[in-house]
Amino acid sequence: RGGSTGIENYDRERNWSSFGQNLDTRCLHQNYAKFYELNVYYQLKKDGQPILCDPYSYSSSVECPRGRVHYYHHRNQTAKEDITASSSAHFGFAGYPNTLGEFNLLHGVYQVNSIGSVAQQAFLYFQEQHDDYDMVLDDASLVPVDLDVCDGNLVRNGDFADGTTRWWTWYKCRFEVVDLSAAEGGGRAIKLTDRSSEKTLRQYFYTDCLVAGERYEFRASFRIEEPGDGSVVKCQRADAGKKYGCEEMRLSNKSSKGVSTTHYIGHTHEVAADKLDGWDHMSGVLTITEDMVDRGTAGYMFMYTEEVHEDMDVLYKDISITRVPFSCTDLVANGSFEDGTTSRWEHSSATSNIYEVVSPGANGSKYAVRFRHTSSTATIYHRMDPRCFVEGQVYIIRGKFQFLDLNNPSQGLSCDPTERSDRQGDICPYLRLYFSSCDGSSEARMLWNELDTPWDPDAFNEWEASVAITANLATCQSVKFELGYKLSKERYLVMDDLQMLQNTTFAPTASPTGAPSAGPSVSRSDAPSAVESAGPSAAPSEIPSASLSHAPSVAPSGSLSGHPSDSSSEGPSESSSAAPSRSPSDRPTEEQTDPPTQFTVTPSGEPTGDPTAAPTMAPTAATTVPKTPAPTATPPCKDEKGAFVYVLRKAGTAKLKKCTFLASKTPAVIKGTCNKKVDYFVKNDVIYPPAQQVCYELCNSCSSCYQNNKSKFFKAFRNDKVITETCANLPKLEANVINKYCSRDTSGGGYPSAKVVCPKACSAISGECGKVARTKYGANV
């Protein structure tokens, strides 16, 4: 390549005949679950002449080479006995461009799995090209994935600026990177044609870049074209699943335990007529959870697009995922719609919600949103940042609304401000805040206009309400700001200038205030006032000061202070203080206290000083506190709050129950439910497991080595049906088949992999019995 030296593989007898290189397994052993980027340039020849393979084909006659790793490892990791062989999935693929006579790029990402992390030998090689083809390789590398994108756009090559498809994989289609004209917005896009699936692009993410609790915004532009003449088609949200349906962006998260969850993260949003640019746009926000990042495990996460009908060609550009800055100033993003779009807003149903950006907006602004629905419970909603909701806070919600006649949109409609029942057709607008995934029960707060003003049908009406955050609401992990709920189907709701503002101080100030306040603060500050108050407070505070006072208190404090006293006490303390006294006490303490051992959270950036010249010959006089043992992988044995599958019906539905229901049954029913009812069920992308995966105490299934021989693991999909096998039958299979199922992490239809479901049967291969923490399904409440 470029006149340098390469290496050629020729006289091949099979499509898997290939050369390769042994990887340093010491690196793999130290980097379980880490990702490595593969880059290698290849050229194919037949009878000495350059030839092109087909990156889109899986036919052996024209297939392109692919990279994979072949392992030799002990079947029994504990005894280090019985060497066996297995291979990774293909991870290096040919992409675009693919030019005759040139060296073309083969690119992919390799993750060190549980087998690679203990393998005795790991051999990287390239195969699948036809055995008539000779192959020349050059500039091959396998290096750790660079995490330099963590502070910016997490999508790699999302603008396709380098003209290649690096970092992307695709579903059953042809593709190319195309240059866009100035009229099309310039830059580059990827175009997918000859599609045989609604799924299109896919890219993996590396959880080291993600922070649990943070929110990330997803954006992308796409364009649908007719395959014949390339004419552009504006997608239609109401045509979901049909030829002109709109695109959706999804994030699939697979934990190290083999459980997959899909999140709908990007919806096509509406654009004002004067903002149309020949592209459709989608956006959305997702909060990252601890389970999703799952660091140090072989789980993974990938983003993909879906829903554009397979009969259509589709182009994508400007795909991005960025962290949303944390702010609680106004919880509603794009509440005025002044960018001419409904970005950051979502809908509960693509077919039941009809909304659009219209002009003019309230008070002379340019845009507002007009909404109607065909289902009374359908809404347009905004996802709020749950971190902003703190117990005791009060929020003020404001907006401007107008009703219009569905049959004559120029005609305003009245409503009765005194009516507060959502069952009446002439009610005025109200807002629903829906709090879910709480420590307690989910709650829906219906908020009505608190302004005592008459309704003007011919103008935007001011609207205001307040909500106080209770202890339970402060624990909720999902909060939706919903509009249109139970709206009459005979009218439009026009909305603008939506806000949700703090009415109380959210957090202490970062620096001291200039002078004492006239009244007490709602919550204490972290630093003293910059100016001393003229006299003592009228009454003692209910909580201790955040820092040391300048003089001793006249009366004892209500609770221990966080700092030592200025002078010694007259007698020993009832219990040890949090810090040493400034001078010795008059009497010794009754018993010696041992200082706690301090542990550093992360290793220091530089090595410590020189080692000691020789070991200490005698023990030190002080007694050291023994180290607390590390926690085991198995958590306390208790039942979870989530639902389990009690009855799986043939109609594709299930009867779900909770552990409290099972606990009320006889011991025989409990035993039968735990041991015999082992099916999983998926609804709205939430996995509902059998009782043994939720009611750990009732089913006595706490141990990570727990195995029910009737349990089922995922084998394959066949004609869109999930094929499973039981743990009892797993040992009866051929050795290479057992190795296959126990080595992989693949799950499907809610059913986990064999290594998760059958840990005892697979322990000789995976070596993970007792090491894999059990899957927590409590989030499916």
Coordinates of N, CA and C in Angstrom, one line a residue, residues 84-166:
T84 N -9.7 -26.7 24.9 CA -10.7 -26.7 23.9 C -10.6 -25.4 23.0
A85 N -11.3 -25.4 21.9 CA -11.1 -24.3 21.0 C -12.5 -23.6 20.8
S86 N -12.5 -22.3 20.5 CA -13.7 -21.6 20.2 C -13.3 -20.3 19.5
S87 N -14.2 -19.6 18.9 CA -13.9 -18.4 18.1 C -14.9 -17.3 18.5
S88 N -14.4 -16.1 18.3 CA -15.2 -14.9 18.5 C -16.1 -14.7 17.3
A89 N -17.1 -13.9 17.5 CA -18.0 -13.5 16.4 C -17.1 -12.7 15.4
H90 N -17.5 -12.6 14.1 CA -16.8 -11.7 13.2 C -16.9 -10.3 13.7
F91 N -15.9 -9.5 13.7 CA -15.9 -8.1 14.1 C -15.2 -7.2 13.1
G92 N -14.5 -7.6 12.1 CA -13.9 -6.8 11.2 C -14.6 -6.9 9.8
F93 N -15.1 -5.8 9.2 CA -15.9 -5.9 8.0 C -15.3 -4.9 7.0
A94 N -15.5 -5.3 5.7 CA -15.2 -4.4 4.6 C -16.3 -3.3 4.6
G95 N -15.9 -2.1 4.1 CA -16.9 -1.0 4.1 C -16.8 -0.3 2.8
Y96 N -17.1 1.0 3.0 CA -17.0 1.9 1.8 C -15.9 3.0 2.1
P97 N -15.1 3.3 1.1 CA -15.1 2.9 -0.3 C -14.6 1.5 -0.6
N98 N -15.0 0.9 -1.7 CA -14.5 -0.4 -2.1 C -14.1 -0.3 -3.6
T99 N -12.8 -0.1 -3.8 CA -12.3 0.3 -5.2 C -11.4 -0.7 -5.8
L100 N -11.7 -1.1 -7.0 CA -10.9 -2.1 -7.7 C -9.5 -1.7 -7.8
G101 N -8.6 -2.6 -7.5 CA -7.1 -2.3 -7.7 C -6.5 -1.6 -6.5
E102 N -7.3 -1.1 -5.6 CA -6.8 -0.3 -4.4 C -6.8 -1.2 -3.2
F103 N -6.1 -0.8 -2.2 CA -6.2 -1.4 -0.8 C -7.4 -0.8 -0.1
N104 N -8.3 -1.6 0.2 CA -9.5 -1.1 0.9 C -9.5 -1.5 2.4
L105 N -10.3 -0.7 3.1 CA -10.2 -0.8 4.6 C -11.2 -1.9 5.1
L106 N -10.6 -2.7 6.0 CA -11.4 -3.6 6.8 C -11.3 -3.1 8.2
H107 N -12.5 -2.8 8.8 CA -12.5 -2.1 10.1 C -13.5 -2.7 11.0
G108 N -13.3 -2.7 12.3 CA -14.2 -3.2 13.3 C -13.7 -3.0 14.7
V109 N -14.5 -3.5 15.6 CA -14.2 -3.3 17.1 C -14.3 -4.7 17.7
Y110 N -13.3 -5.0 18.4 CA -13.2 -6.3 19.2 C -13.3 -6.0 20.6
Q111 N -14.2 -6.8 21.3 CA -14.3 -6.7 22.8 C -13.8 -8.0 23.4
V112 N -12.9 -7.8 24.4 CA -12.4 -9.0 25.1 C -13.5 -9.6 25.9
N113 N -13.9 -10.8 25.6 CA -15.0 -11.5 26.3 C -14.5 -12.4 27.4
S114 N -15.3 -13.1 28.0 CA -14.9 -13.9 29.1 C -14.0 -15.0 28.7
I115 N -14.1 -15.5 27.5 CA -13.1 -16.6 27.1 C -11.8 -15.9 26.7
G116 N -11.8 -14.8 26.0 CA -10.5 -14.1 25.7 C -9.8 -13.7 26.9
S117 N -10.5 -13.4 28.0 CA -9.8 -13.0 29.2 C -9.1 -14.1 30.0
V118 N -9.3 -15.4 29.6 CA -8.6 -16.5 30.2 C -7.9 -17.4 29.2
A119 N -8.0 -17.0 27.9 CA -7.5 -17.9 26.9 C -6.0 -18.1 27.0
Q120 N -5.5 -19.3 26.6 CA -4.1 -19.7 26.5 C -3.5 -19.2 25.2
Q121 N -4.3 -19.1 24.2 CA -3.9 -18.6 22.9 C -5.0 -17.9 22.2
A122 N -4.7 -16.8 21.6 CA -5.7 -16.0 20.9 C -5.1 -15.6 19.5
F123 N -5.7 -16.1 18.4 CA -5.1 -16.0 17.1 C -6.0 -15.1 16.3
L124 N -5.6 -13.9 15.8 CA -6.3 -13.0 15.0 C -6.1 -13.4 13.5
Y125 N -7.2 -13.6 12.8 CA -7.0 -14.0 11.4 C -8.2 -13.4 10.6
F126 N -8.1 -13.6 9.2 CA -9.1 -13.0 8.3 C -9.5 -14.1 7.3
Q127 N -10.9 -14.3 7.2 CA -11.4 -15.4 6.4 C -12.7 -15.0 5.7
E128 N -13.3 -16.0 5.1 CA -14.6 -15.9 4.4 C -14.5 -15.5 2.9
Q129 N -13.4 -14.8 2.5 CA -13.3 -14.5 1.0 C -13.1 -15.9 0.3
H130 N -13.5 -15.9 -1.0 CA -13.5 -17.1 -1.8 C -12.1 -17.7 -1.8
D131 N -12.1 -19.1 -1.8 CA -10.7 -19.7 -1.8 C -10.0 -19.5 -3.1
D132 N -10.6 -19.0 -4.2 CA -9.9 -18.7 -5.4 C -9.1 -17.3 -5.3
Y133 N -9.5 -16.6 -4.2 CA -8.9 -15.2 -4.1 C -7.6 -15.3 -3.3
D134 N -6.5 -14.6 -3.8 CA -5.3 -14.3 -3.0 C -5.6 -13.0 -2.3
M135 N -4.9 -12.8 -1.2 CA -5.2 -11.6 -0.4 C -3.9 -11.0 0.1
V136 N -3.7 -9.7 -0.1 CA -2.5 -9.0 0.3 C -3.0 -8.1 1.5
L137 N -2.3 -8.1 2.6 CA -2.6 -7.3 3.8 C -1.5 -6.3 4.0
D138 N -1.9 -5.1 4.6 CA -0.9 -4.1 4.9 C -1.5 -3.2 6.0
D139 N -0.6 -2.5 6.8 CA -1.0 -1.6 7.8 C -2.1 -2.1 8.7
A140 N -1.8 -3.3 9.3 CA -2.8 -3.9 10.2 C -2.5 -3.4 11.7
S141 N -3.6 -3.1 12.4 CA -3.4 -2.7 13.8 C -4.6 -3.1 14.6
L142 N -4.4 -3.4 15.9 CA -5.5 -3.7 16.9 C -5.1 -3.0 18.1
V143 N -5.7 -1.8 18.3 CA -5.3 -0.9 19.4 C -6.5 -0.5 20.3
P144 N -6.3 -0.2 21.6 CA -7.5 0.2 22.4 C -8.3 1.4 21.8
V145 N -9.6 1.3 21.9 CA -10.4 2.3 21.4 C -10.1 3.6 22.1
D146 N -9.9 4.7 21.3 CA -9.6 6.0 21.8 C -10.9 6.6 22.4
L147 N -10.8 7.1 23.6 CA -11.9 7.7 24.3 C -11.9 9.2 24.2
D148 N -11.3 9.8 23.2 CA -11.2 11.2 23.1 C -12.5 11.9 22.8
V149 N -13.5 11.1 22.4 CA -14.8 11.7 22.1 C -15.7 11.9 23.3
C150 N -15.3 11.5 24.5 CA -16.1 11.5 25.6 C -16.7 12.8 26.0
D151 N -16.0 13.9 25.7 CA -16.4 15.2 26.1 C -17.2 15.9 24.9
G152 N -17.4 15.3 23.8 CA -18.1 15.9 22.7 C -19.2 15.0 22.2
N153 N -19.2 14.8 20.9 CA -20.1 13.9 20.2 C -19.7 12.5 20.4
L154 N -20.5 11.7 21.0 CA -20.1 10.3 21.3 C -20.3 9.4 20.1
V155 N -20.9 9.9 19.0 CA -21.1 9.1 17.8 C -19.8 9.4 17.0
R156 N -19.1 8.3 16.6 CA -17.9 8.4 15.8 C -18.3 8.4 14.3
N157 N -17.7 9.3 13.6 CA -17.9 9.4 12.1 C -19.4 9.7 11.8
G158 N -20.1 10.5 12.7 CA -21.5 10.7 12.5 C -21.8 11.7 11.3
D159 N -20.8 12.4 10.8 CA -21.0 13.2 9.7 C -20.4 12.7 8.4
F160 N -19.7 11.5 8.5 CA -19.1 10.8 7.4 C -18.2 11.7 6.6
A161 N -17.5 12.6 7.4 CA -16.7 13.6 6.8 C -15.5 13.0 6.1
D162 N -15.0 11.8 6.5 CA -13.8 11.2 5.9 C -14.1 10.4 4.7
G163 N -15.4 10.3 4.3 CA -15.8 9.6 3.1 C -15.9 8.1 3.3
T164 N -15.8 7.6 4.5 CA -15.8 6.2 4.8 C -16.9 5.8 5.7
T165 N -17.1 4.5 5.9 CA -18.2 4.0 6.8 C -17.5 3.5 8.1
R166 N -16.3 3.9 8.4 CA -15.7 3.5 9.7 C -16.6 3.7 10.9

